Amino acid sequence: MTAINPASNRTAIWFILATILLDAVGIGIVFPIMPDLMQRVGASSTADGAFWGGILMASYAAMQFLFAPVIGGISDSLGRRPVLLLALVALTIDYVVMALATTFWWLLIGRILAGIAGATYITATAYLADISKPEDRAANFGLIGATFGIGFVMGPAIGGFVASIHLTAPFWLAAAFAGLNVLLGLFVLPESLAPEKRRAFRRRDLNPFGSILDAFKLPGLGLPLVLIFLFEFANMVYPTLWAFWTREVFGWSTALIGLTLAAYGIAVAVSQGVVMRVLIPRLGEFRTLIFSIICAIAAFAVLGLTASAYVMFAAIAIAALADMAPPTMTAMMANMVAEDRQGLLQGVIASLGSIAAVIGPMIMTWIFQIFADAEGAIYLPGAPFLFSGALVVILFPFFLRLGR
């Protein structure tokens, strides 16, 4: 671990959390204004806007997949600080482009740039791994998840409120915050990866597929990388179908759906920011992970079968506890690799998450389409949750193997 004095360490942690919060707010700030934004750039109908909005989301995920391992590898070579600050500069430019865009293609350029600048999350996580003791990594990674959950709640709320001033106001506000974060980082953020702990950058590091293969070749990482990918794939049922499922099962309005999303974001923040920091010192990382996996199975089963709003809200709390699994697994893997591989590891994890974000919605919506048809042979709108639960049950014996 790089020697940073305690005061600088605390300041760095706060800066990293502010960066993650900004990242999450920036993602969520677009949600409430997306229909109007698509209309502004020429969408002829809501359906047309939804289609092109999906293209923007897919382009963001694709850039994350391609560039996450590359950016992570660069940070292992050049250090975390310059990569993180440059990513924040790129994010600032992206928000300005989004604010000025009057055609879909300018928006697409902005989303592509944002996907590349998503390295803020990757490099911030690697930075936190550098300055954390091995036994503290899981809890500190939980803080990242908690901060992201808070940003998930704040983003749509800020976007909806500020957009009442002007449609592009949320982007200008996000650009201002990102720019201020760059200036703050220049003065308060020390480098976390000492020069003697860096590795030489190779041409192969520019190949995302080569970087992913390199990570899988590292001792002990193959199984946990596969498991975290499949778990994230199963968890894609929530962002993909929550609005459609609650509308189908409960007939809820947009406001009520937004309320449940906010409740989930708050629950995740408590789960990863508070509960993890209590459980891990008492149970250890492995038992905390197994507890989270059991919670995931329970939440998927309940949501797949329930038609009660009260039961659904209880399941949200259980699902939030299940979200302790990814940061716990990330910490377990971070403790398996050297400091000059932390950026590569975090980049590969983010890249696998991007693949899950591309494949997951296609599979989940297909299952929902089949079983939410009132005229179909079996009417079971919760079938995608049951599918995810069955997948995690199948994976459970492999999660148990991580204890070895």
Short mmCIF file of C-alpha atoms in Angstrom, two decimals:
data_model
loop_
_atom_site.label_atom_id
_atom_site.label_comp_id
_atom_site.label_asym_id
_atom_site.label_seq_id
_atom_site.Cartn_x
_atom_site.Cartn_y
_atom_site.Cartn_z
CA MET A 1 0.00 0.00 0.00
CA THR A 2 1.32 3.45 -0.92
CA ALA A 3 2.33 5.54 2.08
CA ILE A 4 -0.06 8.47 2.27
CA ASN A 5 -0.37 10.31 5.57
CA PRO A 6 -3.73 9.88 7.38
CA ALA A 7 -4.95 13.42 6.67
CA SER A 8 -4.22 13.10 2.94
CA ASN A 9 -5.81 9.65 3.01
CA ARG A 10 -9.07 11.00 4.41
CA THR A 11 -9.07 13.89 1.94
CA ALA A 12 -8.44 11.50 -0.94
CA ILE A 13 -11.29 9.22 0.15
CA TRP A 14 -13.69 12.17 0.29
CA PHE A 15 -12.55 13.30 -3.15
CA ILE A 16 -13.05 9.78 -4.57
CA LEU A 17 -16.55 9.60 -3.09
CA ALA A 18 -17.37 13.04 -4.52
CA THR A 19 -16.21 11.81 -7.93
CA ILE A 20 -18.38 8.70 -7.71
CA LEU A 21 -21.35 10.81 -6.58
CA LEU A 22 -20.87 13.11 -9.54
CA ASP A 23 -20.67 10.10 -11.87
CA ALA A 24 -23.95 8.68 -10.53
CA VAL A 25 -25.76 12.02 -10.60
CA GLY A 26 -24.56 12.56 -14.15
CA ILE A 27 -26.08 9.24 -15.23
CA GLY A 28 -29.39 9.79 -13.43
CA ILE A 29 -29.77 13.46 -14.33
CA VAL A 30 -30.69 12.48 -17.89
CA PHE A 31 -33.53 10.08 -17.00
CA PRO A 32 -36.44 12.51 -16.49
CA ILE A 33 -35.55 14.73 -19.46
CA MET A 34 -34.81 11.98 -21.99
CA PRO A 35 -38.20 12.13 -23.82
CA ASP A 36 -37.97 15.94 -24.20
CA LEU A 37 -34.31 15.68 -25.16
CA MET A 38 -35.10 13.17 -27.92
CA GLN A 39 -37.89 15.43 -29.16
CA ARG A 40 -35.44 18.35 -29.23
CA VAL A 41 -33.09 16.47 -31.56
CA GLY A 42 -35.84 15.35 -33.92
CA ALA A 43 -37.65 12.26 -32.61
CA SER A 44 -41.08 12.12 -34.23
CA SER A 45 -42.83 10.16 -31.47
CA THR A 46 -42.34 8.68 -27.99
CA ALA A 47 -41.63 5.25 -29.48
CA ASP A 48 -39.11 6.78 -31.88
CA GLY A 49 -37.48 8.64 -29.01
CA ALA A 50 -37.30 5.45 -26.91
CA PHE A 51 -35.56 3.63 -29.78
CA TRP A 52 -32.90 6.31 -30.26
CA GLY A 53 -32.53 6.67 -26.51
CA GLY A 54 -31.73 2.94 -26.43
CA ILE A 55 -29.05 3.53 -29.06
CA LEU A 56 -27.46 6.15 -26.79
CA MET A 57 -27.47 3.73 -23.84
CA ALA A 58 -25.99 0.92 -25.92
CA SER A 59 -23.23 3.20 -27.26
CA TYR A 60 -22.30 4.20 -23.70
CA ALA A 61 -22.12 0.55 -22.59
CA ALA A 62 -20.11 -0.41 -25.69
CA MET A 63 -17.51 2.29 -25.02
CA GLN A 64 -17.28 1.16 -21.40
CA PHE A 65 -16.63 -2.38 -22.59
CA LEU A 66 -13.93 -1.32 -25.04
CA PHE A 67 -12.11 1.27 -22.97
CA ALA A 68 -12.50 0.19 -19.33
CA PRO A 69 -9.62 -2.37 -19.37
CA VAL A 70 -7.45 -0.01 -21.44
CA ILE A 71 -7.93 2.94 -19.09
CA GLY A 72 -7.39 0.69 -16.08
CA GLY A 73 -4.13 -0.57 -17.57
CA ILE A 74 -2.96 2.97 -18.34
CA SER A 75 -3.55 3.95 -14.70
CA ASP A 76 -1.37 0.99 -13.62
CA SER A 77 1.41 2.46 -15.76
CA LEU A 78 1.08 6.25 -15.44
CA GLY A 79 -0.55 6.47 -12.00
CA ARG A 80 -4.14 7.04 -10.88
CA ARG A 81 -4.11 10.82 -10.45
CA PRO A 82 -3.48 11.96 -14.05
CA VAL A 83 -5.89 9.38 -15.49
CA LEU A 84 -8.63 10.31 -13.03
CA LEU A 85 -8.25 14.05 -13.63
CA LEU A 86 -8.19 13.63 -17.42
CA ALA A 87 -11.33 11.48 -17.20
CA LEU A 88 -13.04 14.25 -15.23
CA VAL A 89 -12.01 16.78 -17.89
CA ALA A 90 -13.50 14.51 -20.58
CA LEU A 91 -16.69 14.21 -18.52
CA THR A 92 -16.92 18.00 -18.28
CA ILE A 93 -16.58 18.29 -22.06
CA ASP A 94 -19.24 15.60 -22.52
CA TYR A 95 -21.80 17.54 -20.47
CA VAL A 96 -21.10 20.69 -22.50
CA VAL A 97 -21.56 18.75 -25.74
CA MET A 98 -24.85 17.33 -24.44
CA ALA A 99 -26.04 20.83 -23.51
CA LEU A 100 -25.22 22.27 -26.92
CA ALA A 101 -26.41 19.32 -29.01
CA THR A 102 -29.26 20.02 -31.40
CA THR A 103 -28.91 16.80 -33.43
CA PHE A 104 -28.92 13.17 -32.40
CA TRP A 105 -25.39 12.67 -33.72
CA TRP A 106 -23.96 15.27 -31.36
CA LEU A 107 -25.71 13.50 -28.49
CA LEU A 108 -24.18 10.23 -29.69
CA ILE A 109 -20.71 11.81 -29.70
CA GLY A 110 -21.36 13.00 -26.15
CA ARG A 111 -22.43 9.55 -24.95
CA ILE A 112 -19.43 7.92 -26.62
CA LEU A 113 -17.16 10.41 -24.87
CA ALA A 114 -18.99 9.74 -21.58
CA GLY A 115 -18.49 5.99 -22.02
CA ILE A 116 -14.77 6.53 -22.42
CA ALA A 117 -14.73 9.00 -19.51
CA GLY A 118 -16.49 6.37 -17.39
CA ALA A 119 -12.92 5.62 -16.39
CA THR A 120 -13.63 7.89 -13.42
CA TYR A 121 -15.37 4.95 -11.70
CA ILE A 122 -12.66 2.45 -12.64
CA THR A 123 -9.70 4.59 -11.64
CA ALA A 124 -11.42 5.82 -8.48
CA THR A 125 -11.96 2.22 -7.38
CA ALA A 126 -8.33 1.33 -8.13
CA TYR A 127 -7.24 4.44 -6.19
CA LEU A 128 -9.28 3.34 -3.20
CA ALA A 129 -7.73 -0.14 -3.42
CA ASP A 130 -4.27 1.47 -3.35
CA ILE A 131 -4.87 3.43 -0.15
CA SER A 132 -6.90 0.81 1.73
CA LYS A 133 -5.59 -2.00 3.88
CA PRO A 134 -6.64 -5.43 2.52
CA GLU A 135 -9.03 -5.99 5.40
CA ASP A 136 -10.69 -2.58 4.79
CA ARG A 137 -11.15 -2.84 1.03
CA ALA A 138 -14.58 -4.49 1.04
CA ALA A 139 -16.02 -1.89 3.43
CA ASN A 140 -14.46 0.97 1.45
CA PHE A 141 -15.77 -0.45 -1.82
CA GLY A 142 -19.14 -0.55 -0.07
CA LEU A 143 -18.83 3.21 0.44
CA ILE A 144 -18.51 3.54 -3.33
CA GLY A 145 -21.72 1.56 -3.81
CA ALA A 146 -23.48 3.59 -1.13
CA THR A 147 -22.38 6.86 -2.73
CA PHE A 148 -23.55 5.62 -6.12
CA GLY A 149 -26.92 4.74 -4.55
CA ILE A 150 -27.28 8.27 -3.17
CA GLY A 151 -26.39 9.68 -6.58
CA PHE A 152 -28.96 7.37 -8.16
CA VAL A 153 -31.61 9.05 -5.99
CA MET A 154 -30.28 12.59 -6.43
CA GLY A 155 -29.71 12.50 -10.19
CA PRO A 156 -33.31 12.18 -11.43
CA ALA A 157 -34.54 14.60 -8.76
CA ILE A 158 -31.98 17.24 -9.74
CA GLY A 159 -32.59 16.65 -13.44
CA GLY A 160 -36.35 17.03 -13.13
CA PHE A 161 -36.13 20.17 -10.99
CA VAL A 162 -33.40 22.03 -12.89
CA ALA A 163 -34.94 21.15 -16.27
CA SER A 164 -37.92 23.30 -15.29
CA ILE A 165 -35.59 26.28 -15.78
CA HIS A 166 -34.37 25.08 -19.17
CA LEU A 167 -34.08 21.69 -20.81
CA THR A 168 -30.28 21.90 -21.02
CA ALA A 169 -29.78 23.33 -17.51
CA PRO A 170 -29.05 19.90 -15.92
CA PHE A 171 -26.12 19.41 -18.31
CA TRP A 172 -24.66 22.83 -17.57
CA LEU A 173 -24.97 22.17 -13.84
CA ALA A 174 -23.28 18.76 -14.19
CA ALA A 175 -20.50 20.35 -16.29
CA ALA A 176 -19.92 22.96 -13.59
CA PHE A 177 -19.69 20.29 -10.87
CA ALA A 178 -17.30 18.17 -12.96
CA GLY A 179 -15.12 21.19 -13.71
CA LEU A 180 -14.97 22.16 -10.04
CA ASN A 181 -14.03 18.59 -9.18
CA VAL A 182 -11.10 18.82 -11.62
CA LEU A 183 -9.86 22.02 -9.96
CA LEU A 184 -10.28 20.50 -6.50
CA GLY A 185 -8.40 17.37 -7.53
CA LEU A 186 -5.47 19.40 -8.79
CA PHE A 187 -4.92 20.73 -5.25
CA VAL A 188 -6.04 17.97 -2.86
CA LEU A 189 -5.55 14.63 -4.65
CA PRO A 190 -2.15 12.99 -4.13
CA GLU A 191 -0.90 10.11 -6.29
CA SER A 192 -1.71 6.71 -4.75
CA LEU A 193 0.52 4.43 -6.86
CA ALA A 194 4.22 4.91 -6.21
CA PRO A 195 6.48 4.87 -9.34
CA GLU A 196 8.28 1.72 -8.19
CA LYS A 197 4.95 -0.14 -8.01
CA ARG A 198 3.86 0.69 -11.56
CA ARG A 199 4.26 -1.60 -14.54
CA ALA A 200 5.41 -0.89 -18.07
CA PHE A 201 2.62 -0.16 -20.53
CA ARG A 202 2.53 -2.60 -23.45
CA ARG A 203 0.94 -2.38 -26.87
CA ARG A 204 -1.20 -5.37 -25.86
CA ASP A 205 -2.78 -3.19 -23.15
CA LEU A 206 -4.55 -1.22 -25.91
CA ASN A 207 -6.48 -4.38 -26.84
CA PRO A 208 -9.50 -4.72 -24.49
CA PHE A 209 -9.87 -8.41 -25.30
CA GLY A 210 -6.20 -8.99 -24.52
CA SER A 211 -6.58 -7.17 -21.20
CA ILE A 212 -9.59 -9.30 -20.27
CA LEU A 213 -7.69 -12.49 -21.14
CA ASP A 214 -4.71 -11.29 -19.09
CA ALA A 215 -6.99 -10.77 -16.07
CA PHE A 216 -8.49 -14.24 -16.41
CA LYS A 217 -4.97 -15.69 -16.46
CA LEU A 218 -4.08 -14.15 -13.10
CA PRO A 219 -4.06 -16.87 -10.40
CA GLY A 220 -7.45 -17.42 -8.78
CA LEU A 221 -9.35 -14.73 -10.72
CA GLY A 222 -11.07 -16.83 -13.39
CA LEU A 223 -13.96 -18.13 -11.27
CA PRO A 224 -14.77 -14.89 -9.37
CA LEU A 225 -14.70 -12.88 -12.62
CA VAL A 226 -17.20 -15.27 -14.23
CA LEU A 227 -19.37 -15.18 -11.10
CA ILE A 228 -19.45 -11.39 -10.79
CA PHE A 229 -20.35 -11.14 -14.50
CA LEU A 230 -23.23 -13.62 -14.19
CA PHE A 231 -24.46 -12.01 -10.96
CA GLU A 232 -24.48 -8.57 -12.60
CA PHE A 233 -26.31 -10.12 -15.58
CA ALA A 234 -28.98 -11.52 -13.25
CA ASN A 235 -29.26 -8.15 -11.46
CA MET A 236 -29.96 -6.36 -14.78
CA VAL A 237 -33.59 -7.44 -14.32
CA TYR A 238 -34.06 -4.51 -11.91
CA PRO A 239 -33.07 -1.50 -14.07
CA THR A 240 -34.42 -3.15 -17.21
CA LEU A 241 -37.90 -4.15 -16.09
CA TRP A 242 -38.77 -2.42 -12.84
CA ALA A 243 -40.92 0.31 -14.42
CA PHE A 244 -42.64 -2.12 -16.80
CA TRP A 245 -43.17 -4.79 -14.13
CA THR A 246 -44.66 -2.43 -11.53
CA ARG A 247 -46.91 -0.90 -14.19
CA GLU A 248 -48.10 -4.37 -15.27
CA VAL A 249 -48.56 -5.88 -11.79
CA PHE A 250 -49.71 -2.87 -9.77
CA GLY A 251 -50.82 -0.38 -12.43
CA TRP A 252 -48.68 2.32 -10.85
CA SER A 253 -48.10 5.85 -12.08
CA THR A 254 -44.71 7.21 -13.04
CA ALA A 255 -44.51 9.04 -9.70
CA LEU A 256 -45.00 5.85 -7.69
CA ILE A 257 -42.48 4.00 -9.81
CA GLY A 258 -40.00 6.81 -9.17
CA LEU A 259 -40.72 6.54 -5.44
CA THR A 260 -39.79 2.86 -5.39
CA LEU A 261 -36.60 3.58 -7.33
CA ALA A 262 -35.69 6.24 -4.78
CA ALA A 263 -36.45 3.80 -1.95
CA TYR A 264 -34.19 1.24 -3.57
CA GLY A 265 -31.37 3.76 -3.97
CA ILE A 266 -31.62 4.72 -0.29
CA ALA A 267 -31.71 1.06 0.76
CA VAL A 268 -28.58 0.34 -1.29
CA ALA A 269 -26.81 3.30 0.29
CA VAL A 270 -27.62 2.00 3.79
CA SER A 271 -26.73 -1.57 2.84
CA GLN A 272 -23.32 -0.79 1.38
CA GLY A 273 -22.45 2.23 3.49
CA VAL A 274 -23.56 0.95 6.90
CA VAL A 275 -24.49 -2.74 6.96
CA MET A 276 -21.33 -3.88 5.15
CA ARG A 277 -19.13 -2.03 7.60
CA VAL A 278 -20.85 -3.89 10.45
CA LEU A 279 -21.02 -7.37 8.90
CA ILE A 280 -17.55 -7.74 7.39
CA PRO A 281 -15.57 -7.28 10.66
CA ARG A 282 -17.88 -9.83 12.31
CA LEU A 283 -18.51 -12.37 9.56
CA GLY A 284 -15.58 -11.83 7.21
CA GLU A 285 -15.78 -11.21 3.49
CA PHE A 286 -16.71 -14.74 2.43
CA ARG A 287 -19.65 -15.18 4.85
CA THR A 288 -20.88 -11.68 4.02
CA LEU A 289 -20.81 -12.64 0.34
CA ILE A 290 -22.78 -15.85 0.94
CA PHE A 291 -25.34 -13.93 3.02
CA SER A 292 -25.73 -11.48 0.13
CA ILE A 293 -26.21 -14.29 -2.40
CA ILE A 294 -28.92 -15.87 -0.22
CA CYS A 295 -30.64 -12.47 -0.02
CA ALA A 296 -30.47 -12.20 -3.82
CA ILE A 297 -32.16 -15.57 -4.29
CA ALA A 298 -34.86 -14.67 -1.76
CA ALA A 299 -35.55 -11.27 -3.37
CA PHE A 300 -35.78 -12.72 -6.88
CA ALA A 301 -38.18 -15.44 -5.68
CA VAL A 302 -40.45 -13.04 -3.78
CA LEU A 303 -40.62 -10.47 -6.58
CA GLY A 304 -41.21 -13.17 -9.14
CA LEU A 305 -44.30 -14.45 -7.35
CA THR A 306 -45.81 -11.55 -5.40
CA ALA A 307 -48.77 -9.38 -6.33
CA SER A 308 -48.69 -7.45 -3.03
CA ALA A 309 -47.20 -3.97 -2.85
CA TYR A 310 -46.35 -4.45 0.85
CA VAL A 311 -44.41 -7.62 0.12
CA MET A 312 -42.70 -5.86 -2.77
CA PHE A 313 -41.38 -3.09 -0.50
CA ALA A 314 -40.04 -5.71 1.93
CA ALA A 315 -38.32 -7.41 -1.00
CA ILE A 316 -36.63 -4.11 -1.91
CA ALA A 317 -34.83 -4.18 1.44
CA ILE A 318 -33.70 -7.76 0.84
CA ALA A 319 -32.57 -6.90 -2.71
CA ALA A 320 -30.51 -4.02 -1.32
CA LEU A 321 -28.70 -6.44 1.01
CA ALA A 322 -27.97 -8.61 -2.03
CA ASP A 323 -26.16 -5.62 -3.55
CA MET A 324 -23.38 -6.14 -1.02
CA ALA A 325 -22.17 -9.04 -3.20
CA PRO A 326 -20.41 -7.10 -6.02
CA PRO A 327 -18.26 -4.84 -3.79
CA THR A 328 -17.42 -7.79 -1.54
CA MET A 329 -16.33 -9.89 -4.52
CA THR A 330 -14.41 -6.94 -5.95
CA ALA A 331 -12.51 -6.58 -2.66
CA MET A 332 -11.77 -10.31 -2.54
CA MET A 333 -10.30 -10.12 -6.06
CA ALA A 334 -8.41 -6.90 -5.30
CA ASN A 335 -6.70 -8.72 -2.43
CA MET A 336 -5.53 -11.41 -4.88
CA VAL A 337 -3.58 -9.09 -7.21
CA ALA A 338 -0.57 -6.81 -6.91
CA GLU A 339 -0.88 -3.03 -6.80
CA ASP A 340 0.33 -2.72 -10.41
CA ARG A 341 -2.69 -4.79 -11.53
CA GLN A 342 -5.46 -2.98 -9.62
CA GLY A 343 -6.35 -0.73 -12.56
CA LEU A 344 -6.44 -3.68 -14.95
CA LEU A 345 -8.68 -5.63 -12.56
CA GLN A 346 -11.14 -2.78 -12.01
CA GLY A 347 -11.24 -2.09 -15.75
CA VAL A 348 -12.01 -5.72 -16.56
CA ILE A 349 -14.75 -5.85 -13.91
CA ALA A 350 -16.31 -2.70 -15.40
CA SER A 351 -15.97 -4.14 -18.90
CA LEU A 352 -17.74 -7.36 -17.88
CA GLY A 353 -20.46 -5.24 -16.27
CA SER A 354 -20.90 -3.41 -19.57
CA ILE A 355 -21.35 -6.70 -21.41
CA ALA A 356 -23.99 -7.67 -18.86
CA ALA A 357 -25.68 -4.28 -19.44
CA VAL A 358 -25.88 -5.01 -23.16
CA ILE A 359 -26.98 -8.67 -23.02
CA GLY A 360 -29.16 -8.52 -19.89
CA PRO A 361 -31.88 -6.15 -21.16
CA MET A 362 -32.33 -8.16 -24.35
CA ILE A 363 -32.84 -11.45 -22.49
CA MET A 364 -34.97 -9.99 -19.68
CA THR A 365 -37.33 -8.06 -21.97
CA TRP A 366 -37.77 -11.15 -24.16
CA ILE A 367 -38.81 -13.25 -21.15
CA PHE A 368 -41.11 -10.49 -19.92
CA GLN A 369 -42.73 -10.16 -23.33
CA ILE A 370 -43.58 -13.88 -23.34
CA PHE A 371 -44.96 -14.16 -19.83
CA ALA A 372 -46.63 -10.74 -19.46
CA ASP A 373 -48.97 -11.48 -22.36
CA ALA A 374 -52.43 -11.87 -20.81
CA GLU A 375 -53.45 -14.06 -23.75
CA GLY A 376 -50.41 -16.32 -23.51
CA ALA A 377 -50.38 -19.87 -22.18
CA ILE A 378 -48.88 -18.77 -18.83
CA TYR A 379 -49.35 -15.29 -17.40
CA LEU A 380 -46.44 -14.64 -15.03
CA PRO A 381 -45.04 -11.09 -15.28
CA GLY A 382 -42.48 -11.90 -12.58
CA ALA A 383 -40.90 -14.64 -14.72
CA PRO A 384 -37.69 -12.61 -15.39
CA PHE A 385 -37.09 -12.35 -11.62
CA LEU A 386 -37.57 -16.11 -11.29
CA PHE A 387 -35.16 -16.65 -14.17
CA SER A 388 -32.53 -14.51 -12.41
CA GLY A 389 -33.17 -16.32 -9.14
CA ALA A 390 -32.77 -19.74 -10.80
CA LEU A 391 -29.48 -18.60 -12.35
CA VAL A 392 -28.09 -17.52 -8.97
CA VAL A 393 -29.24 -20.82 -7.40
CA ILE A 394 -27.28 -22.70 -10.07
CA LEU A 395 -24.24 -20.52 -9.33
CA PHE A 396 -24.50 -20.95 -5.53
CA PRO A 397 -22.17 -24.01 -5.28
CA PHE A 398 -19.54 -22.07 -7.23
CA PHE A 399 -19.83 -19.12 -4.84
CA LEU A 400 -19.20 -21.57 -2.00
CA ARG A 401 -15.94 -22.60 -3.70
CA LEU A 402 -14.62 -19.05 -3.24
CA GLY A 403 -14.26 -19.86 0.46
CA ARG A 404 -11.28 -22.00 -0.41
#
